[in-house]
mmCIF file of C-alpha atoms in Angstrom:
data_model
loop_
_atom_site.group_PDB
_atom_site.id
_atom_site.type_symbol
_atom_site.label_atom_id
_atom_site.label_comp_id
_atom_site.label_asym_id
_atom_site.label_seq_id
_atom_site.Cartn_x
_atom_site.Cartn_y
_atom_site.Cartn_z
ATOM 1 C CA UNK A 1 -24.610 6.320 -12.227
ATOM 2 C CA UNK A 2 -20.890 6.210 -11.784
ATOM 3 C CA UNK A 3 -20.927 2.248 -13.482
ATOM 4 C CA UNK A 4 -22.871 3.353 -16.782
ATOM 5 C CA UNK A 5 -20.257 6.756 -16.418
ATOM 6 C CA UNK A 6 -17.235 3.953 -16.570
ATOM 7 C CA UNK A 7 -18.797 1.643 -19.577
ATOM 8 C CA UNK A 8 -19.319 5.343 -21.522
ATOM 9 C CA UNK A 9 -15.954 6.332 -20.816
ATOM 10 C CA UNK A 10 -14.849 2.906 -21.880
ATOM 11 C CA UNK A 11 -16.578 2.902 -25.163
ATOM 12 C CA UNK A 12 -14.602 5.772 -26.024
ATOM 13 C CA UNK A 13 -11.615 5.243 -25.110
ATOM 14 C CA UNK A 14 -11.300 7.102 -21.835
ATOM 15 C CA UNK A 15 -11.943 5.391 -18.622
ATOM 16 C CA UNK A 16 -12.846 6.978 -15.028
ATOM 17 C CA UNK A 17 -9.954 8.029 -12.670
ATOM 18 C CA UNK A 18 -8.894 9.404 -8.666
ATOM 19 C CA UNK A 19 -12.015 8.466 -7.577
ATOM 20 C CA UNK A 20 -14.275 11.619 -8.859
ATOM 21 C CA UNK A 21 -17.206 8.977 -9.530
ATOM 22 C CA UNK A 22 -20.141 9.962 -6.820
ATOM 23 C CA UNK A 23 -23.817 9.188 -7.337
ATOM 24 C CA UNK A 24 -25.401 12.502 -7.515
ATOM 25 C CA UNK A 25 -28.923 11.413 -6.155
ATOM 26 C CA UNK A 26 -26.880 11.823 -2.755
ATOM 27 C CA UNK A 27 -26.632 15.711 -2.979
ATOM 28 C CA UNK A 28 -30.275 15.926 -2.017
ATOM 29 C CA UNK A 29 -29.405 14.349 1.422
ATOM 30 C CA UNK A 30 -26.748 15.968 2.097
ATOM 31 C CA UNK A 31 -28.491 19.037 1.302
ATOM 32 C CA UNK A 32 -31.136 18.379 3.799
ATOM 33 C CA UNK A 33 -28.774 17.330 6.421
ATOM 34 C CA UNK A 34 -29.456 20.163 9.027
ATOM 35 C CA UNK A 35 -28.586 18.393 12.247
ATOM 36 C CA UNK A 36 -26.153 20.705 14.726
ATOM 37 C CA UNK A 37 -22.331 19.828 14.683
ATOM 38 C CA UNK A 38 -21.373 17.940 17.533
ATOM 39 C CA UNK A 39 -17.750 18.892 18.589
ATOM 40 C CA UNK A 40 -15.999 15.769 20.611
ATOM 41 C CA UNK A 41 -12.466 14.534 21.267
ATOM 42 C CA UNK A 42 -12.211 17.809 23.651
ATOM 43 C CA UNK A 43 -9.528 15.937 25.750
ATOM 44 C CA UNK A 44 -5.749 17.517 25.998
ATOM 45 C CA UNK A 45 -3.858 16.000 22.915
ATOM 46 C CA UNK A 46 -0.478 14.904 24.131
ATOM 47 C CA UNK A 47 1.946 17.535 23.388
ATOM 48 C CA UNK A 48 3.320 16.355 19.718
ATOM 49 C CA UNK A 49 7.027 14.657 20.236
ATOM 50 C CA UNK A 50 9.840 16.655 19.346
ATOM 51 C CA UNK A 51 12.127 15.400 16.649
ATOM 52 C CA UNK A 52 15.158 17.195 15.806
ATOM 53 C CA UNK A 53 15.592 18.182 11.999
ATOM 54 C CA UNK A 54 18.470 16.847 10.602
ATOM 55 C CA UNK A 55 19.833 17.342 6.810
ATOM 56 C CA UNK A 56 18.209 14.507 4.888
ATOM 57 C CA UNK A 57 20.796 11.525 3.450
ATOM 58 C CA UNK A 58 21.044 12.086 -0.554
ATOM 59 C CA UNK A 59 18.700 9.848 -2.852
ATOM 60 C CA UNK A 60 20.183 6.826 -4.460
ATOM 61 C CA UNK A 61 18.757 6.000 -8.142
ATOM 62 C CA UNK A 62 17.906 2.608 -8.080
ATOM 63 C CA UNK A 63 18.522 0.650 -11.274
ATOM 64 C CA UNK A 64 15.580 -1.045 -13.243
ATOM 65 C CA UNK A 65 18.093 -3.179 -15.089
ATOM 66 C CA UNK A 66 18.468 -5.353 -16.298
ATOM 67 C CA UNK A 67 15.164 -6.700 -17.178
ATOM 68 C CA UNK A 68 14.641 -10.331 -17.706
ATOM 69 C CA UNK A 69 10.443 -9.647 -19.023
ATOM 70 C CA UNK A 70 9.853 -11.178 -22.070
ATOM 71 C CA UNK A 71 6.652 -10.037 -24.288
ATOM 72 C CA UNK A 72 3.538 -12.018 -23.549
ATOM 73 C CA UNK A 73 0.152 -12.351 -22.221
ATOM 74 C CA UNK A 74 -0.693 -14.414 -18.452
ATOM 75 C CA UNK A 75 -3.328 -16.613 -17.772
ATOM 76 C CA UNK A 76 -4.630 -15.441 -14.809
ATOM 77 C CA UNK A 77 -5.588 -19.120 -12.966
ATOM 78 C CA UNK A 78 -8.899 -18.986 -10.981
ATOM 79 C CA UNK A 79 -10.000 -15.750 -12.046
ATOM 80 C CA UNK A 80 -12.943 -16.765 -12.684
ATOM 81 C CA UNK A 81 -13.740 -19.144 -9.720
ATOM 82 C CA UNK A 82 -14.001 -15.959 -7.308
ATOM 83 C CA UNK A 83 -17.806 -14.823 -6.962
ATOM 84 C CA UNK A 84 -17.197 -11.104 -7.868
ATOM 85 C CA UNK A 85 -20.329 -10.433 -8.420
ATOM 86 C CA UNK A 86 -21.562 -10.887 -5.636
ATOM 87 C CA UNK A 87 -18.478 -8.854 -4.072
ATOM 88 C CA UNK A 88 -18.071 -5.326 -3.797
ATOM 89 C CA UNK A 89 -15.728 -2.285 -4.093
ATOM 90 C CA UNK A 90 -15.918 1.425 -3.649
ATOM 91 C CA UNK A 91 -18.543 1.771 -6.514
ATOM 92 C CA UNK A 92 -20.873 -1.279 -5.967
ATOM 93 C CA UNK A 93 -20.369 -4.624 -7.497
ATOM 94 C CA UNK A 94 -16.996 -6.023 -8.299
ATOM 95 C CA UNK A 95 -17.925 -7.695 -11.213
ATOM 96 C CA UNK A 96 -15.895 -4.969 -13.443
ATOM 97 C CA UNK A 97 -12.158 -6.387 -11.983
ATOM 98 C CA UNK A 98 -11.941 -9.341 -13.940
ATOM 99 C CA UNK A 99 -11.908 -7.246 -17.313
ATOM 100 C CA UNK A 100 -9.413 -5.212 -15.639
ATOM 101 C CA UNK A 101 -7.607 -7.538 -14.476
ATOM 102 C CA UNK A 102 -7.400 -9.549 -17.772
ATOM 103 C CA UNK A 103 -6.290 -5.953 -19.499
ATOM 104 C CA UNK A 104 -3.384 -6.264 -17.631
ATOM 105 C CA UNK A 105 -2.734 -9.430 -18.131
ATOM 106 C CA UNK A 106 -2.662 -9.011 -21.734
ATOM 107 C CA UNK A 107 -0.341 -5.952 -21.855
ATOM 108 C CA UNK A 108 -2.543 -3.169 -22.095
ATOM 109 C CA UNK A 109 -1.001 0.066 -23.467
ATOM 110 C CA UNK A 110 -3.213 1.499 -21.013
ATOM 111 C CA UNK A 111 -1.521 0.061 -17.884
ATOM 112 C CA UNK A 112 -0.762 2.704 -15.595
ATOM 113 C CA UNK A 113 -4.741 3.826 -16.224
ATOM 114 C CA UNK A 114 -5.992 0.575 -16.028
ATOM 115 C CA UNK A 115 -4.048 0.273 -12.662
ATOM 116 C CA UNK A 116 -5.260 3.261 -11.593
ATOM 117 C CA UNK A 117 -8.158 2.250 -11.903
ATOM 118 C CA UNK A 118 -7.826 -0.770 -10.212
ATOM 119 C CA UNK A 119 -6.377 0.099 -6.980
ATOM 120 C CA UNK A 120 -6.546 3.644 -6.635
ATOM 121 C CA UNK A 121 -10.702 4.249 -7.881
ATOM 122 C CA UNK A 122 -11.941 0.927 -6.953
ATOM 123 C CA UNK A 123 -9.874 -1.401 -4.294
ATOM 124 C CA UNK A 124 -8.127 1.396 -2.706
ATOM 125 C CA UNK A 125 -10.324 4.202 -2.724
ATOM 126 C CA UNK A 126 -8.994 7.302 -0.537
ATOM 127 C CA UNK A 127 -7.059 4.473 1.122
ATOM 128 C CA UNK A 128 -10.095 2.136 2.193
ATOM 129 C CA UNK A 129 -9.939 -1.836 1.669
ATOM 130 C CA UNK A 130 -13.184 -3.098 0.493
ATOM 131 C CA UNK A 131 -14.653 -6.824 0.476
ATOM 132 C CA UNK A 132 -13.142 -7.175 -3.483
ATOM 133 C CA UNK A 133 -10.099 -5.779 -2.233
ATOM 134 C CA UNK A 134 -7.900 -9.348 -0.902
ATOM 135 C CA UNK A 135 -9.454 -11.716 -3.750
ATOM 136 C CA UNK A 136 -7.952 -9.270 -6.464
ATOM 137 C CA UNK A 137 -4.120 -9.365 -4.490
ATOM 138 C CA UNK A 138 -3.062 -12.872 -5.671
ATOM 139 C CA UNK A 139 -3.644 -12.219 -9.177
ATOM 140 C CA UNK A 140 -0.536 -9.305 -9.064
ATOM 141 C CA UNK A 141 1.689 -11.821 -7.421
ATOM 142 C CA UNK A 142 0.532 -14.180 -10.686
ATOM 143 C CA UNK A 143 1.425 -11.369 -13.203
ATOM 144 C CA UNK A 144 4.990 -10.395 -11.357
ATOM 145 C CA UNK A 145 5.684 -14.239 -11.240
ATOM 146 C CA UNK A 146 4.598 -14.876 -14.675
ATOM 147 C CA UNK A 147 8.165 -12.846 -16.301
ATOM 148 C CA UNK A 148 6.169 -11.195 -18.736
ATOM 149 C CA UNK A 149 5.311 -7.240 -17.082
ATOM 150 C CA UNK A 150 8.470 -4.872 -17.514
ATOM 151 C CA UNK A 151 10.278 -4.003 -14.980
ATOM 152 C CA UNK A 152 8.670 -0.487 -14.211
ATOM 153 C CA UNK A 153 5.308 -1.970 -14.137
ATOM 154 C CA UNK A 154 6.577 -4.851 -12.234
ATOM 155 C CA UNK A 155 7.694 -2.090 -9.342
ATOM 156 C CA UNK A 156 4.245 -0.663 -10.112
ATOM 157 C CA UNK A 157 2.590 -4.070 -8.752
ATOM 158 C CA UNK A 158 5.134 -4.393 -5.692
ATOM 159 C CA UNK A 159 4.182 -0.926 -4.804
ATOM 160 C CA UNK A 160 0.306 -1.577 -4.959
ATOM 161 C CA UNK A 161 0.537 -4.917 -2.512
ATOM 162 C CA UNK A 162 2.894 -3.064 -0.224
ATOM 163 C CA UNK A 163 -0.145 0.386 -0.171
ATOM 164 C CA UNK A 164 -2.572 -2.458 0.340
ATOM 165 C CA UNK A 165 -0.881 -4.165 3.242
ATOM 166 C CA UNK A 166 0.117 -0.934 5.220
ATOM 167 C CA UNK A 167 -3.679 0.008 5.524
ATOM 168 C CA UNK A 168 -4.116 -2.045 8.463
ATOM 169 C CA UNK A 169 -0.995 -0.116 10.165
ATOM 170 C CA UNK A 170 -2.598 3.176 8.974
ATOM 171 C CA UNK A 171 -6.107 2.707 10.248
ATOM 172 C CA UNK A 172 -3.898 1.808 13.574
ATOM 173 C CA UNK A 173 -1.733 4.964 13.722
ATOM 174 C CA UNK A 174 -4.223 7.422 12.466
ATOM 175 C CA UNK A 175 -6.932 6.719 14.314
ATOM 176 C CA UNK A 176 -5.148 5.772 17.413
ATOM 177 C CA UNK A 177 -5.717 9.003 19.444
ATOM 178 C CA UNK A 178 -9.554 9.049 18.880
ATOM 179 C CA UNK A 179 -10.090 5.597 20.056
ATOM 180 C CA UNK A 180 -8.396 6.462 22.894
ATOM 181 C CA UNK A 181 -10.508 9.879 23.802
ATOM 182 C CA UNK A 182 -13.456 8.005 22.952
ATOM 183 C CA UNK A 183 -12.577 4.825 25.483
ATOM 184 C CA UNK A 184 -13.021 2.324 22.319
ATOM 185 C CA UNK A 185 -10.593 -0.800 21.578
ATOM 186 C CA UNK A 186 -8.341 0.252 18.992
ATOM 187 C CA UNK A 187 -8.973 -1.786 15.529
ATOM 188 C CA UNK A 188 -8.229 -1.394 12.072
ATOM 189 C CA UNK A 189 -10.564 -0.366 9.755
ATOM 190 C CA UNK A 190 -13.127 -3.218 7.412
ATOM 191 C CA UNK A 191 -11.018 -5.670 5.578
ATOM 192 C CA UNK A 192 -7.714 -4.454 6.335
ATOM 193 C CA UNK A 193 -6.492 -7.051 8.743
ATOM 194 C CA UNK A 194 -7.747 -9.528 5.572
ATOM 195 C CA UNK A 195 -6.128 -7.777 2.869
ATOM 196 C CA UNK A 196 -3.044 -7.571 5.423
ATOM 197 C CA UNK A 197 -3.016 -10.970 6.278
ATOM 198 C CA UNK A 198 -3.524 -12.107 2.063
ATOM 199 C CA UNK A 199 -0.475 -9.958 1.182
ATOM 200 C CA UNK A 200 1.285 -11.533 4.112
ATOM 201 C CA UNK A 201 0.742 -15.099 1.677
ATOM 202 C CA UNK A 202 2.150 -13.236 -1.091
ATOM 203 C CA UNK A 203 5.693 -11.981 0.445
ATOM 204 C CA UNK A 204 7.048 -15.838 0.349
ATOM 205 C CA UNK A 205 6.481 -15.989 -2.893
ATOM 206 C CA UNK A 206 7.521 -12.607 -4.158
ATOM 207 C CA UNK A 207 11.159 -13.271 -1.800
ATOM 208 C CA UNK A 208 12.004 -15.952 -4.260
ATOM 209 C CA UNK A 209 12.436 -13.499 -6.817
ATOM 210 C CA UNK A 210 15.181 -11.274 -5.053
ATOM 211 C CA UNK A 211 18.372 -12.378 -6.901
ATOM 212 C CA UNK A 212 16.430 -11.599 -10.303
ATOM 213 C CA UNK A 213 15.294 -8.516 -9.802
ATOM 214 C CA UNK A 214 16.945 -5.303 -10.157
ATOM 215 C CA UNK A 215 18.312 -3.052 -7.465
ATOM 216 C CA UNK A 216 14.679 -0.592 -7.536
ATOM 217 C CA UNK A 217 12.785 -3.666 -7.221
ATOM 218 C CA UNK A 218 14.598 -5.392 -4.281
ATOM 219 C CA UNK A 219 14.451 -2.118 -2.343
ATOM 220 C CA UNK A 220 10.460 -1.989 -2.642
ATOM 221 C CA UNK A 221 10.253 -6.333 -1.932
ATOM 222 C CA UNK A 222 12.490 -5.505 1.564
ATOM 223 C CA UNK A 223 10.117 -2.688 2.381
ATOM 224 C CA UNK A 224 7.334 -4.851 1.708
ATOM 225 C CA UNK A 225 8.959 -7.844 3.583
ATOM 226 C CA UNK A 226 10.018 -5.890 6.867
ATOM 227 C CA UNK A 227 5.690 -5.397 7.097
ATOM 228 C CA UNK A 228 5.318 -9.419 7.544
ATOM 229 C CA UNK A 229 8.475 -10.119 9.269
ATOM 230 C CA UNK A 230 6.833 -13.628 10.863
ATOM 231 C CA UNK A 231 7.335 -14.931 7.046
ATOM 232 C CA UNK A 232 10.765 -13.577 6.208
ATOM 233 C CA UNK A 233 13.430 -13.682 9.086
ATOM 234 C CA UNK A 234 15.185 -15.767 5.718
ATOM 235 C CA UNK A 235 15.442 -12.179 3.853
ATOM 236 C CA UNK A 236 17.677 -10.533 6.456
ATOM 237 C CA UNK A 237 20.492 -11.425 4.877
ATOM 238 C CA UNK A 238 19.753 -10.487 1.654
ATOM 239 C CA UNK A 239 18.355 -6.588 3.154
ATOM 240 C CA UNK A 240 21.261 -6.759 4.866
ATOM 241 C CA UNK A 241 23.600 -6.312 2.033
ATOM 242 C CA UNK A 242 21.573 -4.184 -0.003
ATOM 243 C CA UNK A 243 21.263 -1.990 3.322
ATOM 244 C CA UNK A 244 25.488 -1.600 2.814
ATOM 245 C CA UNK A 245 25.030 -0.633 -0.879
ATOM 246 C CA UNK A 246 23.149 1.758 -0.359
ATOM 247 C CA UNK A 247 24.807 2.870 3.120
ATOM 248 C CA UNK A 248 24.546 6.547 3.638
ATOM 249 C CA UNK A 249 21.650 7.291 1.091
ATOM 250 C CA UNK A 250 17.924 7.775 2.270
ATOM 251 C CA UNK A 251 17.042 4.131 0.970
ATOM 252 C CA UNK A 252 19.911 2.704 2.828
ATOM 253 C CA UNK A 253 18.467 4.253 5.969
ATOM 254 C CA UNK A 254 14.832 2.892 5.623
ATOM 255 C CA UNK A 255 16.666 -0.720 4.570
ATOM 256 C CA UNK A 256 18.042 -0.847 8.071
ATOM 257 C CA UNK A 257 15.004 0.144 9.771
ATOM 258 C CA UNK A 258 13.366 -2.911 7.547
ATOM 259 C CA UNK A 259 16.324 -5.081 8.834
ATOM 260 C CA UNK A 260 15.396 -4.445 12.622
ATOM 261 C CA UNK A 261 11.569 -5.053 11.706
ATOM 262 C CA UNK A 262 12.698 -8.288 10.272
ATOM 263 C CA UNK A 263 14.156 -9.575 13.046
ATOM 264 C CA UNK A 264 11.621 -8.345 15.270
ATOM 265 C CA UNK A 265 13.970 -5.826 16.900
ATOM 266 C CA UNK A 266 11.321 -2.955 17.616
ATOM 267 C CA UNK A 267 12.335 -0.724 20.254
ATOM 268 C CA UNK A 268 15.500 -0.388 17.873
ATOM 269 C CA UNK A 269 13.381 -0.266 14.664
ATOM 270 C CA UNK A 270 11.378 2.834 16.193
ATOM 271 C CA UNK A 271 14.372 5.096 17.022
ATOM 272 C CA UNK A 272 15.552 4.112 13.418
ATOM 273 C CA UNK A 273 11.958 5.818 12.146
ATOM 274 C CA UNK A 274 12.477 8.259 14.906
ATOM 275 C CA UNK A 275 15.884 9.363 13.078
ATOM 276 C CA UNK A 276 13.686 8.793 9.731
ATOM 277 C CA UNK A 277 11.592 11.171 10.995
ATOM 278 C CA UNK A 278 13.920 14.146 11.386
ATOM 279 C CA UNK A 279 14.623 14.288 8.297
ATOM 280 C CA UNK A 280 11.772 13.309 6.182
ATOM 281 C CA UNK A 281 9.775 16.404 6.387
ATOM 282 C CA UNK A 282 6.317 14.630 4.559
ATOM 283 C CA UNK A 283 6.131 11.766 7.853
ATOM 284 C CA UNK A 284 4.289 12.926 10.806
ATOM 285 C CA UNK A 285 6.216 13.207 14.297
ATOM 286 C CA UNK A 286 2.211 12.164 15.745
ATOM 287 C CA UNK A 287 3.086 8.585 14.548
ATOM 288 C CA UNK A 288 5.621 7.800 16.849
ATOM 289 C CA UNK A 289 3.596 8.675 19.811
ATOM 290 C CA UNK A 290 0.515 7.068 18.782
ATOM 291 C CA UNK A 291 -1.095 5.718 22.138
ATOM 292 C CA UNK A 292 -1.723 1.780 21.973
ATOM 293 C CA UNK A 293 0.086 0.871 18.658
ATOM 294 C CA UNK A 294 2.633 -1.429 19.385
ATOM 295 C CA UNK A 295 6.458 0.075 18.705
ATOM 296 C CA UNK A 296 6.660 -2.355 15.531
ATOM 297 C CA UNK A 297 3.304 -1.040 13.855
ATOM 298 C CA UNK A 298 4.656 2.649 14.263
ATOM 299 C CA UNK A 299 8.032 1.878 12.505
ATOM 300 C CA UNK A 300 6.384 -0.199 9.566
ATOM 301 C CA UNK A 301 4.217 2.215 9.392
ATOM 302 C CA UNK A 302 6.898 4.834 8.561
ATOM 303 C CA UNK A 303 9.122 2.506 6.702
ATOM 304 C CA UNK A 304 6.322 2.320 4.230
ATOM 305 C CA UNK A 305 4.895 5.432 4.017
ATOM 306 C CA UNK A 306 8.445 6.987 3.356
ATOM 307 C CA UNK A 307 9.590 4.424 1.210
ATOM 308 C CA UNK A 308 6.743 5.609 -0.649
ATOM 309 C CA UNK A 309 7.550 9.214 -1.366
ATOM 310 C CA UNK A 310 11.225 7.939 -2.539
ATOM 311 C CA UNK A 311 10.153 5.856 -5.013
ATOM 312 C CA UNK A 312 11.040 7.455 -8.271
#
């Protein structure tokens, strides 16, 4: 139902968004569902830690100039070698992201819906990876590389593969308490340690680009390097310095917690999101005590998740 909803929508120049699509034969189960509620997890939570509230650094504008995109249309190599039909995202076959894809490619003036689309109805549904969810990354990194996406929409791609590779951390931190009350081995949730690991391939690529960019780009690459520091001890210097431009301003702070990520510094890197923390009032104090998740998975995991409310 929500497919032939999508091609309607489509036909008319509309097209589905946030993920309201849900198959209405399901009602009838759910309906019928009269099993009692369970309640579990009745173990003593951990008193939550105490952070003191500090006055939050000022916000820097970051510059999307100048812009070196030129007009064009991108190829998208191997698009159609991946199977996606016989893949799947959050509304049953993939075989729907190669037209999306290709919209992109060719400069939609739909983008941010198309995007939206994308990532945020189909690949990244309520913050779930699904099996389509790593073949799709690559072909971002092909469009940023390409020089042909503006530099807002540019950030726009940067900004999807760094949501897409800090699901693994999230499934960690969030779920880290339950595992434990339940005795189960903390994991991440399906596909996230793939789609983790494919944007991992990306970052090399995307580093190469740093000089070129403008100053609201390189703060999102850093954020998104400091999550894969194995690949990029070789962009320390380069946060380093754009750490002292911005010194004193929120996104100077969270470029020094990604400097001590990227050179694997994490008992440092967690008091760094501890002092984050204080004074970002939309990150969670929880996260820092989250039982099992290594120090360096609970400071990416607020690097990223602040960065993300900053972006303007």
């Amino acid at each position: 139902m929500s497919r032939e909803a999508a091609v309607i929508a489509r036909a008319h120049g509309g097209r589905p968004s946030g993920g309201g699509r849900f198959d209405v034969s399901r009602i009838a189960e759910h309906r019928a569902w009269t099993a009692p509620i369970k309640v579990i997890g009745t173990k003593a939570r951990p008193p939550v830690p105490e952070v003191t509230v500090v006055p939050a650094p000022p916000l820097e504008p970051l510059a999307l100039t100048p812009d070196f995109s030129a007009p064009g249309t991108v190829e998208l190599t191997g698009l159609d070698d991946v199977p996606w039909a016989d893949l799947e995202h959050a509304h049953g076959s993939a075989d729907d992201i190669p037209d999306l894809l290709r919209e992109l490619a060719g400069g939609t003036q739909e983008w941010d819906g198309v995007l939206d689309e994308l990532f945020g109805d189909d690949l990244l549904h309520q913050g779930d990876c699904y099996e389509a969810t790593a073949p799709a990354l690559p072909f971002l990194t092909e469009l940023i590389v390409a020089d042909v996406v503006p530099a807002r929409q540019r950030r726009d791609l940067y900004l999807w593969l760094m949501v897409a590779g800090g699901r693994r951390n999230d499934n960690l931190v969030g779920f880290a308490e339950f595992a434990r009350d339940e005795g189960e081995t903390l994991q991440p949730g399906a596909w996230t340690e793939e789609v983790f690991r494919t944007v991992g391939d990306q970052v090399p690529v995307l580093l190469d680009r740093w000089d070129a960019e403008p100053q609201g780009i390189r703060f999102v690459l850093a954020v998104l390097a400091a999550q894969h520091p194995g690949h990029v001890v070789r962009a320390a210097d380069r946060i380093a310095a754009l750490a002292a431009e911005l010194e004193g301003t929120q996104q100077g702070a969270y470029l020094r917690l990604a400097l001590e990520l990227v050179h694997g510094r994490d008992e440092r890197a967690l008091a760094l999101a501890t002092e984050i923390v204080g004074w970002a009032d939309r990150l969670e104090p929880e996260w820092l005590e989250a039982p099992g998740v290594p120090d360096g998975i609970k400071a990416a995991h607020v690097l990223a998740e602040g960065a993300l409310y900053i972006i303007e």
